Short mmCIF file of C-alpha atoms and ligand atoms in Angstrom, two decimals:
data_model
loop_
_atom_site.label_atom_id
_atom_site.label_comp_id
_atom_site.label_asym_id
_atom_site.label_seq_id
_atom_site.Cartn_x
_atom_site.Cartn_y
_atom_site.Cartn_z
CA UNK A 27 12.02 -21.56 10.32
CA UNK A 28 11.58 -17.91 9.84
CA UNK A 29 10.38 -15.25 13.00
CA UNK A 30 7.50 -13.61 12.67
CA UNK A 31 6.20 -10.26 12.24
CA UNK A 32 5.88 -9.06 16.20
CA UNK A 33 3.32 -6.45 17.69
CA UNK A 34 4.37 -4.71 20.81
CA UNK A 35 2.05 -3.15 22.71
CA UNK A 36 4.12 -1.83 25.65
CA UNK A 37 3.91 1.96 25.07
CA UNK A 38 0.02 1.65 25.18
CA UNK A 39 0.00 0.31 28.59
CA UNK A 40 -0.42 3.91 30.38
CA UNK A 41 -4.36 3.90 28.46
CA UNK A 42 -5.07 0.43 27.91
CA UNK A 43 -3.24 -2.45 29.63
CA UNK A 44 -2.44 -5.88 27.46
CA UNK A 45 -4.90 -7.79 29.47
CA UNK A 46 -7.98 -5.72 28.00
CA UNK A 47 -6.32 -5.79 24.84
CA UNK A 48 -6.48 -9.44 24.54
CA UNK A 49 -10.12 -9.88 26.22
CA UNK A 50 -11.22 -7.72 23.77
CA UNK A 51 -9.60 -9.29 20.87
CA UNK A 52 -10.95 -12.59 22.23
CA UNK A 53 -13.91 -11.21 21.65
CA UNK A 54 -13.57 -10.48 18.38
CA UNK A 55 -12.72 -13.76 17.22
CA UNK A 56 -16.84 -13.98 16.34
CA UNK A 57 -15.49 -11.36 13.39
CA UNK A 58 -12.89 -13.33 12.30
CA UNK A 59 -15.07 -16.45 12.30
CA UNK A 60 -17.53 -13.96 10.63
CA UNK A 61 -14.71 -13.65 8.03
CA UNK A 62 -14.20 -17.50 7.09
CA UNK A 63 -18.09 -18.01 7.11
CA UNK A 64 -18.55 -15.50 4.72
CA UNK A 65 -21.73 -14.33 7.28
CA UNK A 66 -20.27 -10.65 7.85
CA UNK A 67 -20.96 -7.23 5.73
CA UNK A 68 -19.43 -7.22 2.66
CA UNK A 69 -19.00 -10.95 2.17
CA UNK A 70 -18.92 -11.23 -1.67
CA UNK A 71 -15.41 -9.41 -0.95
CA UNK A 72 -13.53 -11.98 0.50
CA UNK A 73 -11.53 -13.62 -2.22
CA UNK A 74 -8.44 -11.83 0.07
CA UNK A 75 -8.55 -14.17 2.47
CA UNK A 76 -7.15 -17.17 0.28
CA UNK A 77 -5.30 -15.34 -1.85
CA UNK A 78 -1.67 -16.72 -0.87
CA UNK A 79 -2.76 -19.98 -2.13
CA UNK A 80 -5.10 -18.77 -4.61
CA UNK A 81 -2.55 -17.02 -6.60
CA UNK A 82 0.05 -19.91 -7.09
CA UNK A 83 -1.21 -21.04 -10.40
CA UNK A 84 -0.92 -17.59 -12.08
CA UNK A 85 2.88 -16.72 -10.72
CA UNK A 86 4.42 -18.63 -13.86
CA UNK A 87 2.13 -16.97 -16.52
CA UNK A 88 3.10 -13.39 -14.70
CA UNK A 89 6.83 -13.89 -14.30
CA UNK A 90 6.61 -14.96 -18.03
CA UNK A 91 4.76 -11.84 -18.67
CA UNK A 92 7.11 -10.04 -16.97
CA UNK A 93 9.91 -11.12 -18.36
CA UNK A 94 9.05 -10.47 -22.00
CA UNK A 95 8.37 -6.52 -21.27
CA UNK A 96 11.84 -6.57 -19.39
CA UNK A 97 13.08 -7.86 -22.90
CA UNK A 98 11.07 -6.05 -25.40
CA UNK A 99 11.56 -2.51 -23.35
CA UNK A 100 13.51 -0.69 -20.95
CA UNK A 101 10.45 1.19 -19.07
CA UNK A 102 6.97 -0.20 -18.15
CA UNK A 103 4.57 2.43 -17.40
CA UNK A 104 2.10 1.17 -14.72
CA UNK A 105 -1.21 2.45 -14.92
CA UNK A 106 -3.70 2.91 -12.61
CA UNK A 107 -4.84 4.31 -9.37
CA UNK A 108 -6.15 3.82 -5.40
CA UNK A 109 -6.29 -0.23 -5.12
CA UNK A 110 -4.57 -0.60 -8.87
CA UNK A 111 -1.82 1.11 -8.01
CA UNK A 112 -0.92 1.86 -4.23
CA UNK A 113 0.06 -2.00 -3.81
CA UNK A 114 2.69 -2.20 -6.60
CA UNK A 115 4.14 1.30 -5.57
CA UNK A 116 4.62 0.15 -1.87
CA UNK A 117 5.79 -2.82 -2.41
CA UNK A 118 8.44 -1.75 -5.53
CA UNK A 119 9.52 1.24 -3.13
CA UNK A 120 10.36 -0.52 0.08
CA UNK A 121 12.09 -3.16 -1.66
CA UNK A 122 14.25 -1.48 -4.64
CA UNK A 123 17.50 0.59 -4.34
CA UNK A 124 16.37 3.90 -2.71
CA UNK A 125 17.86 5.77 -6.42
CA UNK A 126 16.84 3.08 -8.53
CA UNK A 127 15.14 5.68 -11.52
CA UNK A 128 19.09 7.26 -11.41
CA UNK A 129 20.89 4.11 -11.55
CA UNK A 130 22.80 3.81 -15.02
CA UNK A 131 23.52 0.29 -15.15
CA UNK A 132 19.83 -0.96 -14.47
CA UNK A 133 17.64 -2.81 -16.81
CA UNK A 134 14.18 -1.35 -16.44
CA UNK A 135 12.12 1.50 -15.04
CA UNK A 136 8.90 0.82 -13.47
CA UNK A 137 7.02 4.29 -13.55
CA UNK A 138 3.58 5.17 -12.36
CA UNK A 139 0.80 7.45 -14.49
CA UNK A 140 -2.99 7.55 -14.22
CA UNK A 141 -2.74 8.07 -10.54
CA UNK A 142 -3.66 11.69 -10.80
CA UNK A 143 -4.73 13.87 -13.63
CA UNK A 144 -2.03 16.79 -13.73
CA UNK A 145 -0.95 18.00 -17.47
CA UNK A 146 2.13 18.58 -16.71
CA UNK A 147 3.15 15.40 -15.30
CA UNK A 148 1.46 13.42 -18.21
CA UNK A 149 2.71 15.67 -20.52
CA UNK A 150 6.69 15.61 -18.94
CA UNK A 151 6.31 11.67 -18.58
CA UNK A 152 5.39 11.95 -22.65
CA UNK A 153 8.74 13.82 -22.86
CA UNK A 154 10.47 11.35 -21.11
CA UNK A 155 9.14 8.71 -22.92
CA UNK A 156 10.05 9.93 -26.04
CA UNK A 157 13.30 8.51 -25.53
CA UNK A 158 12.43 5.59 -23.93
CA UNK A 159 11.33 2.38 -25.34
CA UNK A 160 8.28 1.36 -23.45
CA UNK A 161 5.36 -0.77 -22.50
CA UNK A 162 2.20 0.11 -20.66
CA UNK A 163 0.37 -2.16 -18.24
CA UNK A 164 -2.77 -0.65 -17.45
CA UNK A 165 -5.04 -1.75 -14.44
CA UNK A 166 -8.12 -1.25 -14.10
CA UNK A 167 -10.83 -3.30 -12.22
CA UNK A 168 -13.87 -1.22 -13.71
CA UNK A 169 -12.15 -0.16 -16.61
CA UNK A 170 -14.06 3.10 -16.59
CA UNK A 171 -12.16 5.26 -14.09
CA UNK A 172 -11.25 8.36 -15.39
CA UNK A 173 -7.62 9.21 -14.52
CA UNK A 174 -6.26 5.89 -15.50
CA UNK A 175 -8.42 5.95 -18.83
CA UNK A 176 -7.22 9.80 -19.30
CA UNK A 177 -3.58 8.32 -18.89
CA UNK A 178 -3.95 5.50 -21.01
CA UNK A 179 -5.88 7.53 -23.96
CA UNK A 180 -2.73 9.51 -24.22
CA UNK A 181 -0.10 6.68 -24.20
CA UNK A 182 -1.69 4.00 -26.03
CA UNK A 183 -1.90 6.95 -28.60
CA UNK A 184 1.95 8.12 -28.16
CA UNK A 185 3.53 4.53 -28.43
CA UNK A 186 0.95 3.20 -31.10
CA UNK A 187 2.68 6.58 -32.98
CA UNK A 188 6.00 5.81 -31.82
CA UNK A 189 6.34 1.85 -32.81
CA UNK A 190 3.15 1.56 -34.57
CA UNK A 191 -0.40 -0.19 -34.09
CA UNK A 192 0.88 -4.08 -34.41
CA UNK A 193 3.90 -3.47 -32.15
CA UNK A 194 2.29 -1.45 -29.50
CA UNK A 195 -0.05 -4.48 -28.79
CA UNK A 196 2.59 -6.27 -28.44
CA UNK A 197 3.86 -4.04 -25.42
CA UNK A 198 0.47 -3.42 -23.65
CA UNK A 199 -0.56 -5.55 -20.99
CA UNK A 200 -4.35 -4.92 -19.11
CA UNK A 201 -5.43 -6.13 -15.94
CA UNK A 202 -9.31 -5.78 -15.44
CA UNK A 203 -12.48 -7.32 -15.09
CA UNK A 204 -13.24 -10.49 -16.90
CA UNK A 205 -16.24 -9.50 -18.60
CA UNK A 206 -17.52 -5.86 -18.03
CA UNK A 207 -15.80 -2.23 -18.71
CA UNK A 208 -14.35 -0.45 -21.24
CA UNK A 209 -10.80 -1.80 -20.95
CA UNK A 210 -12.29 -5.33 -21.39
CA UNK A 211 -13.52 -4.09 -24.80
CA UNK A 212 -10.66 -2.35 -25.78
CA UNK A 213 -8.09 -5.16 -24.59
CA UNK A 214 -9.80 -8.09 -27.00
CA UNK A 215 -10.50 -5.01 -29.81
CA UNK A 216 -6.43 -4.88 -30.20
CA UNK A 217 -5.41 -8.14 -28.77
CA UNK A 218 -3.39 -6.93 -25.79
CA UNK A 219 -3.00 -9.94 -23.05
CA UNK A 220 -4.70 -9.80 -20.43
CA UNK A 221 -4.95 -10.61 -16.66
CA UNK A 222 -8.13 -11.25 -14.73
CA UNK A 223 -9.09 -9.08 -11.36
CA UNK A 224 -11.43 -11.19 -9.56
CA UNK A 225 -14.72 -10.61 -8.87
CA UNK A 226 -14.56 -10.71 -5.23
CA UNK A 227 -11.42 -8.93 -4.66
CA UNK A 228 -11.70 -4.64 -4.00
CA UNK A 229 -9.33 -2.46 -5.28
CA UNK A 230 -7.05 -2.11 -1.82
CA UNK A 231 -6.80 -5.81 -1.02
CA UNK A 232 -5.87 -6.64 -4.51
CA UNK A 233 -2.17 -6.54 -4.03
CA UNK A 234 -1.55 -9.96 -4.36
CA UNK A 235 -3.45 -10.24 -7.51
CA UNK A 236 -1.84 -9.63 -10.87
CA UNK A 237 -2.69 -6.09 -10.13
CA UNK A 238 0.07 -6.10 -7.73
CA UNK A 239 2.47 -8.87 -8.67
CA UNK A 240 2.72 -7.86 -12.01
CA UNK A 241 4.10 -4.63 -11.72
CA UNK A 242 6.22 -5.99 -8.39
CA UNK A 243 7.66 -8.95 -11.15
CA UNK A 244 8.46 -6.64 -13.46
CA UNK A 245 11.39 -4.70 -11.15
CA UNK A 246 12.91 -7.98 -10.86
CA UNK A 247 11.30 -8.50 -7.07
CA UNK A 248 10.69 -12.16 -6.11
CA UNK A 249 7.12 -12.70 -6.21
CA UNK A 250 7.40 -15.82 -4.84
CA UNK A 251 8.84 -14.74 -1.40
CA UNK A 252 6.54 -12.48 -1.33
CA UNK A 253 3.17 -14.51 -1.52
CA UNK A 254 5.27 -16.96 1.01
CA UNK A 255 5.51 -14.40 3.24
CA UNK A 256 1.64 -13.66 3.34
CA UNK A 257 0.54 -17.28 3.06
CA UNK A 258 3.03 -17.44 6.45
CA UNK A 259 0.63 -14.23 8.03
CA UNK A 260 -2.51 -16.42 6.98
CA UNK A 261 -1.46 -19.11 8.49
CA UNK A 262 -1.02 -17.23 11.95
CA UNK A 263 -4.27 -15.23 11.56
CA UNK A 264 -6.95 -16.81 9.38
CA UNK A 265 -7.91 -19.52 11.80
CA UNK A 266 -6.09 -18.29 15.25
CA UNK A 267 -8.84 -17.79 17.78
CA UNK A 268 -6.21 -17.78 20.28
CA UNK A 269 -6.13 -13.96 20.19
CA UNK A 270 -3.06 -13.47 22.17
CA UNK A 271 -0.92 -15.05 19.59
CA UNK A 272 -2.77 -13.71 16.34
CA UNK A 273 -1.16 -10.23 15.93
CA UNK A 274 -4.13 -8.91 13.63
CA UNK A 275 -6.77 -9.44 16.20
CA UNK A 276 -4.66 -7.52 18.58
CA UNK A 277 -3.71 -4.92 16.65
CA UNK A 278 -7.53 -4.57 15.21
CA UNK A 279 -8.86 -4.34 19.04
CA UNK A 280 -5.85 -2.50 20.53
CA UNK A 281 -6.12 0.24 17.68
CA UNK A 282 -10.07 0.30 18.64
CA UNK A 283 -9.61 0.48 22.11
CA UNK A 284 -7.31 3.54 21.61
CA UNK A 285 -10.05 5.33 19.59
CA UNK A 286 -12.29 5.22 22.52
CA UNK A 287 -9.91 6.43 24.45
CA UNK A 288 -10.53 9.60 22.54
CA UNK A 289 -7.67 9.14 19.85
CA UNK A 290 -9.28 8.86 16.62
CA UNK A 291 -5.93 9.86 14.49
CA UNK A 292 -3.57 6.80 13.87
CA UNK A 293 0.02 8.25 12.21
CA UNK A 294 1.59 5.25 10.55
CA UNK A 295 5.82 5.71 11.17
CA UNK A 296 8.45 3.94 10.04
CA UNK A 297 12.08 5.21 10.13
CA UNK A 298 13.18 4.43 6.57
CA UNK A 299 12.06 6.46 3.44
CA UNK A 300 11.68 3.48 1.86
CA UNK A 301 8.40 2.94 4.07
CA UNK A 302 6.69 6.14 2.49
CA UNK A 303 4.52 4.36 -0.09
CA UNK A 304 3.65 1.56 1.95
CA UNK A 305 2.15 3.95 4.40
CA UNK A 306 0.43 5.53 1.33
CA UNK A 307 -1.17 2.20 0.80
CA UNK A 308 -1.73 1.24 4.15
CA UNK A 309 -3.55 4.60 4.55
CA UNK A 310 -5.59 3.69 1.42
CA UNK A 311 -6.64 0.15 2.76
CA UNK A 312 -7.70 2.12 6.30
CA UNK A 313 -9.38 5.02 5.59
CA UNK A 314 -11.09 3.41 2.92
CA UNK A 315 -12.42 0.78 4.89
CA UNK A 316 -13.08 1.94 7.93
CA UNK A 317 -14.69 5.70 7.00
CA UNK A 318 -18.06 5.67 6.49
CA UNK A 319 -21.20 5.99 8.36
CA UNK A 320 -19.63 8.96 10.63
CA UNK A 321 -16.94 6.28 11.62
CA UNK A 322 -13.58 5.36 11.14
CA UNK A 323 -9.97 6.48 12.50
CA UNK A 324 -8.27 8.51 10.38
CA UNK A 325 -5.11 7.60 9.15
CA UNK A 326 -2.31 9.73 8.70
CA UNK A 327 1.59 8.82 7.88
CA UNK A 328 5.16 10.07 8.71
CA UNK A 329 8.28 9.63 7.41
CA UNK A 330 10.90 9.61 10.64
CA UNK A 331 13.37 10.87 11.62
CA UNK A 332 12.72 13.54 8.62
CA UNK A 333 9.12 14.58 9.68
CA UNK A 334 10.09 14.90 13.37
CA UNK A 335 11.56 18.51 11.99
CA UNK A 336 8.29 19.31 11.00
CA UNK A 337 5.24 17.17 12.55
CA UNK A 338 7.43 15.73 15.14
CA UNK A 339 6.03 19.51 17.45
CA UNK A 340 2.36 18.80 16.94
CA UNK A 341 2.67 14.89 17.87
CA UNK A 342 4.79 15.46 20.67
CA UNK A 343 2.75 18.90 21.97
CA UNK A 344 -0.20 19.72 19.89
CA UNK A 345 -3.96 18.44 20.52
CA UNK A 346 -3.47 14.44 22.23
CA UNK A 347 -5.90 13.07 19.74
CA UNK A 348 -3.05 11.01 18.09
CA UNK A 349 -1.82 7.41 18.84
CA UNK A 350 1.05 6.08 15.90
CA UNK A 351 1.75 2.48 15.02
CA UNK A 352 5.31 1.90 14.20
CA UNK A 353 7.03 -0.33 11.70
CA UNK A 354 10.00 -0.94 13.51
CA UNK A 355 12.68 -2.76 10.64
CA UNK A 356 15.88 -4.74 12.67
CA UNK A 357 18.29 -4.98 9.79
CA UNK A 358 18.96 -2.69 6.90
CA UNK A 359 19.83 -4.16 3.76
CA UNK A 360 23.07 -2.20 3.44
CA UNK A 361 25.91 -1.33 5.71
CA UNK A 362 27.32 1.86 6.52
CA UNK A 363 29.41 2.82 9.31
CA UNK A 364 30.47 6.38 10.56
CA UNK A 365 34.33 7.15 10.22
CA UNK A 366 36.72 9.02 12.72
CA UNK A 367 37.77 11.85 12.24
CA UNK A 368 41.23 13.16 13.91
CA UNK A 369 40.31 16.75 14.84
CA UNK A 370 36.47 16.03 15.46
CA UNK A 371 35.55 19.80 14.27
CA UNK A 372 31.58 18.50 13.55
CA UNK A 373 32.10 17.02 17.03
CA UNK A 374 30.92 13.49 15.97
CA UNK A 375 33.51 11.03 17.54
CA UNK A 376 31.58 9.74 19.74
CA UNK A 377 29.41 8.51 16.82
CA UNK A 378 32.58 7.13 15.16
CA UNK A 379 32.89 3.01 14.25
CA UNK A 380 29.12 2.88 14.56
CA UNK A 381 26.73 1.86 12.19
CA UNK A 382 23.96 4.15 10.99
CA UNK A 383 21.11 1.58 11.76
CA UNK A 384 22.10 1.92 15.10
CA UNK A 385 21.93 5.64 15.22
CA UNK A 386 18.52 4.80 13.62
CA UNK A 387 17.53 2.29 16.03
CA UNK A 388 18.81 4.87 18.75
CA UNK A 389 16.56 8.00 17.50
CA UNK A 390 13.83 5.27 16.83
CA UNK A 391 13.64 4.42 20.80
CA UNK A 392 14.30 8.18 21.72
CA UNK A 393 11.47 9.11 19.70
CA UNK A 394 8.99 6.69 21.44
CA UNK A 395 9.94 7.14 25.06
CA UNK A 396 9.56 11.15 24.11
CA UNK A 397 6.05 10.28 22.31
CA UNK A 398 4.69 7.99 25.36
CA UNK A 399 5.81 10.81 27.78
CA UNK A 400 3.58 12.80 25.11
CA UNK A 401 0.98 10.75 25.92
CA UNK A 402 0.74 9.20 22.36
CA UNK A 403 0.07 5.66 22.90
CA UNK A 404 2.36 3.71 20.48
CA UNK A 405 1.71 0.18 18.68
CA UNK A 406 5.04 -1.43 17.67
CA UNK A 407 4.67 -3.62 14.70
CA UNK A 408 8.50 -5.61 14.73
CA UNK A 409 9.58 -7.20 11.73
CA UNK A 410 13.59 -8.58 11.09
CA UNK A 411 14.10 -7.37 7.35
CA UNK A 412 12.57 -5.23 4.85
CA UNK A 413 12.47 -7.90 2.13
CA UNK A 414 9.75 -9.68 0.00
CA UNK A 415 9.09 -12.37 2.81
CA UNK A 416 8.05 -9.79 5.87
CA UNK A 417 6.35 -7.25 3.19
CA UNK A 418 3.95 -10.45 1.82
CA UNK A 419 3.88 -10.77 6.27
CA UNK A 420 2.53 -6.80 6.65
CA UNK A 421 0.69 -6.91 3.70
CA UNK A 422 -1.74 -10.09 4.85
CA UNK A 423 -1.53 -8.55 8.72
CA UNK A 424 -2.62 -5.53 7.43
CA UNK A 425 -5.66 -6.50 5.54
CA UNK A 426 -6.80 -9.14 8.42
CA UNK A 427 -6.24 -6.76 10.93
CA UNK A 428 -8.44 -3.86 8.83
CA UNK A 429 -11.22 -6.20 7.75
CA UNK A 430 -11.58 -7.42 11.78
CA UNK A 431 -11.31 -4.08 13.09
CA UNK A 432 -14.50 -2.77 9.89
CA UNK A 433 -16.41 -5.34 11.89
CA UNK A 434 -15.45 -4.17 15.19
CA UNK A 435 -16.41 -0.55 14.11
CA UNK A 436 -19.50 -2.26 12.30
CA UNK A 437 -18.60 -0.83 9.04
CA UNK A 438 -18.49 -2.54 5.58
CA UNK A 439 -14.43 -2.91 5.30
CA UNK A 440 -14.82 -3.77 1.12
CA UNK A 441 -17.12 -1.31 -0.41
CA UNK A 442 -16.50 2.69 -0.52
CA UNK A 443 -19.45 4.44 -1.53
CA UNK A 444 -18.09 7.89 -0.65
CA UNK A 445 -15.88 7.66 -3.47
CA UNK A 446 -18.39 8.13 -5.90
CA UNK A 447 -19.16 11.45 -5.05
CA UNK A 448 -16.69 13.85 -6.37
CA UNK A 449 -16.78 11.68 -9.80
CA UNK A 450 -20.36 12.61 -9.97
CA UNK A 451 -19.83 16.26 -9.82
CA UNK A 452 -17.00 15.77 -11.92
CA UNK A 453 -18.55 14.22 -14.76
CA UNK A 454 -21.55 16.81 -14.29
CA UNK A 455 -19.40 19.56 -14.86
CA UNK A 456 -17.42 18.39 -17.37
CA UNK A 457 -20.57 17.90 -19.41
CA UNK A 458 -20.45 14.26 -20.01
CA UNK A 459 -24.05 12.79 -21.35
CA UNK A 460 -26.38 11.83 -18.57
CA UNK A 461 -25.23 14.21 -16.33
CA UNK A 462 -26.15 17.79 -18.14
CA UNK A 463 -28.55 18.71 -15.58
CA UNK A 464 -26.68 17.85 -12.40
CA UNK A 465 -24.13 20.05 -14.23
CA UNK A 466 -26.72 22.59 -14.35
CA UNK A 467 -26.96 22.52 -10.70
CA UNK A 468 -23.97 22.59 -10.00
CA UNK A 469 -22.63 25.19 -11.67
CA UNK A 470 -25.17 27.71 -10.25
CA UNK A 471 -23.65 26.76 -6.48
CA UNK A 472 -20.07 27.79 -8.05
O1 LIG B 3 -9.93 0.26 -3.45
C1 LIG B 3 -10.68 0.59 -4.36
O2 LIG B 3 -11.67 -0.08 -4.67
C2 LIG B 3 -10.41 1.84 -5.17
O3 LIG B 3 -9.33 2.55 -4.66
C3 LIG B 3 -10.11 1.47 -6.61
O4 LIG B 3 -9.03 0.59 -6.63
C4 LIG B 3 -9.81 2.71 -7.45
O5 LIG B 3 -10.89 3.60 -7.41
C5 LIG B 3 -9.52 2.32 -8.89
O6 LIG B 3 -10.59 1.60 -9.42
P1 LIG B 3 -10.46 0.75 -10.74
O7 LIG B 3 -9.49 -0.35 -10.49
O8 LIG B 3 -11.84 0.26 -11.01
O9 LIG B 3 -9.97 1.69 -11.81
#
């Protein structure tokens, strides 16, 4: 049997000491029955929960998928962004070679568009593309957001021009609501096949949805392992009341016991650049779900030991308003030891014969018993191996952890009306119909 994802809340103990930790997460087991009753905010949301088994029936028709665009093409462009597109990226990034877009012998590019709206890097992606042959899987769960439809406006259009109408069908792929939007319409106008986002899963926890596993099948990852993994994480959460051995309900209260403490800034580290995106996405999942209603801890992200030569001053020193949760990885995929070197001019011998994870590991422990003498409390989330298995493990923690700790803030974890603000405005000044005279407005406040 395979170890579990730990949580180690040692370097907390100066604020809060494990025994409130776990009374208080014993008292949140009323949100995590909450959860499987369906009784809590936001309960037409919580397709999540069963996802690991829910999915199981769809892997064949998606690794099928996914192996036809690895045939037909040597690039997929993914489209999409927030929840349609932070998943993939995080999970494709911590778990393909580190220069896997400058590898020469590799069989196909997963790249990301529609997850901002720059002109230049639309229009250099079109560049690129030009000598690529490509297919486009476009996500989109209301079909009607504008940077994705932007993006996909401007590729369905190059590639229909590049391989023609018939052909290009044959290449796109949609992933979207079953009924309602505008890629629904356009998907069954040209025939593209689709995949089905389900009504009761947001955007952020959609990861193990097609939205996710799609993209993630493509690069070759095992899909498999990685719904194993989560189902694994379910199992230890879903229906574990006995808080000290459910890691989501700890890290849910610990986190919340932190912030009222007075540290409402959580800095998401890990110690491998292949971590960056899934910080991205964690950050996405947090701050989506927990800020609203003048609530929330806001999450921030570094990449270590690279960012302790830049942020590493202000969390040691600066305002003590922080507290960091750590993804602490045991074993790196690759080895690499440090050679000797007879006249030691760099002065590194004493480095020599040893392995760069455990320099890692060394500056990883270093950096924590400088941060706790910071007074920065730190949560240590453990897991063996960065591979599909422990990321489908983080992924389910994760989303337990943040829909148990919306409830403990007394948020709604699944909706995000905020976002709809600065599409508003942006719509109103960009003159779309409906909106001509909060453009008005608007305008005359610029
Ligand atoms: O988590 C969310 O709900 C959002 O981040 C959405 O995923 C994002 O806004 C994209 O929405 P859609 O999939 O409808 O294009």
């Amino acid at each position: 049997m395979k170890e579990n994802l730990s949580i180690n809340l040692k370097n907390i103990s100066k604020f809060i000491s494990f025994e409130e930790v776990v009374a208080n997460a014993q008292q949140s087991v009323r949100h995590l029955d909450s959860l499987n009753a369906g009784t809590g905010q936001g309960n037409d949301f919580l397709g999540w929960l069963s996802l690991p088994d829910d999915i199981l029936p769809q892997l064949e028709k998606i690794e099928k998928t996914a192996r036809h665009l690895r045939l037909v093409s040597d690039t997929t462009v993914v489209i999409g962004i927030g929840g349609s597109y932070l998943g993939a990226r995080a999970v494709i990034e911590a778990l393909s070679h580190s220069f896997s877009p400058l590898l020469k012998n590799k069989h196909h590019d997963v790249i990301f568009a529609g997850q901002n709206i720059s002109e230049d890097y639309l229009a250099e992606l079109l560049e690129l593309l030009d000598g690529r042959n490509y297919s486009i899987v476009v996500i989109s769960k209301s079909g009607t957001t504008t940077e994705p439809a932007i993006a996909f406006r401007i590729l369905k259009d190059h590639l229909e021009k590049k391989v023609g109408k018939l052909l290009a069908a044959e290449r796109i792929i949609a992933i979207t609501d079953a009924k309602k939007g505008a890629l629904r319409s356009l998907a069954e106008t040209n025939g593209y096949e689709t995949f089905i986002i389900p009504d009761n899963i947001g955007g952020r926890y959609s990861v193990l949805t097609p939205v996710g596993l799609l993209p993630i099948a493509i690069t070759g990852l095992d899909i498999r392992m990685l719904v194993k993994g989560a189902k694994s994480m379910e199992e230890l959460t879903r229906n574990n009341k006995h808080a000290e051995t459910n890691p989501s309900l700890l890290y849910a209260s610990a986190r919340n016991l932190i912030l009222q403490n007075g540290k409402p800034i959580e800095i998401m580290v890990g110690f491998t650049p292949k971590l960056h995106f899934f910080s991205e996405w964690w950050k996405q999942l947090y701050g989506e779900s927990e800020g609203k209603d003048g609530k929330g801890i806001f999450p921030a992200s570094v990449d270590l030991t690279t960012d302790l030569h830049s942020m590493g001053q202000y969390i040691q020193d600066g305002q003590r308003i922080l507290f960091e949760t750590m993804i602490s990885v045991k074993n790196p995929v690759k080895k690499l030891t440090i050679p000797l070197e007879k006249d030691d001019s760099d002065q590194l011998n004493y480095l020599a014969g040893k392995r760069l994870s455990e320099v890692n590991h060394n500056a990883e422990l270093g950096t924590i018993l400088a941060h706790n003498d910071g007074n920065v409390p730190i949560i240590k989330i453990g897991i063996p191996a960065l591979d599909e298995f422990y990321t489908g493990q983080l992924i389910y923690f994760f989303e337990m952890a943040c829909a148990i700790s919306g409830y403990i803030l007394d948020v709604n974890p699944f909706d995000q009306p905020g976002v709809e603000a600065y599409k508003k405005n942006m719509f109103a000044l960009l003159n779309k119909p409906g909106f001509e005279e909060a453009g008005k407005k608007l305008k005359e406040r610029l």
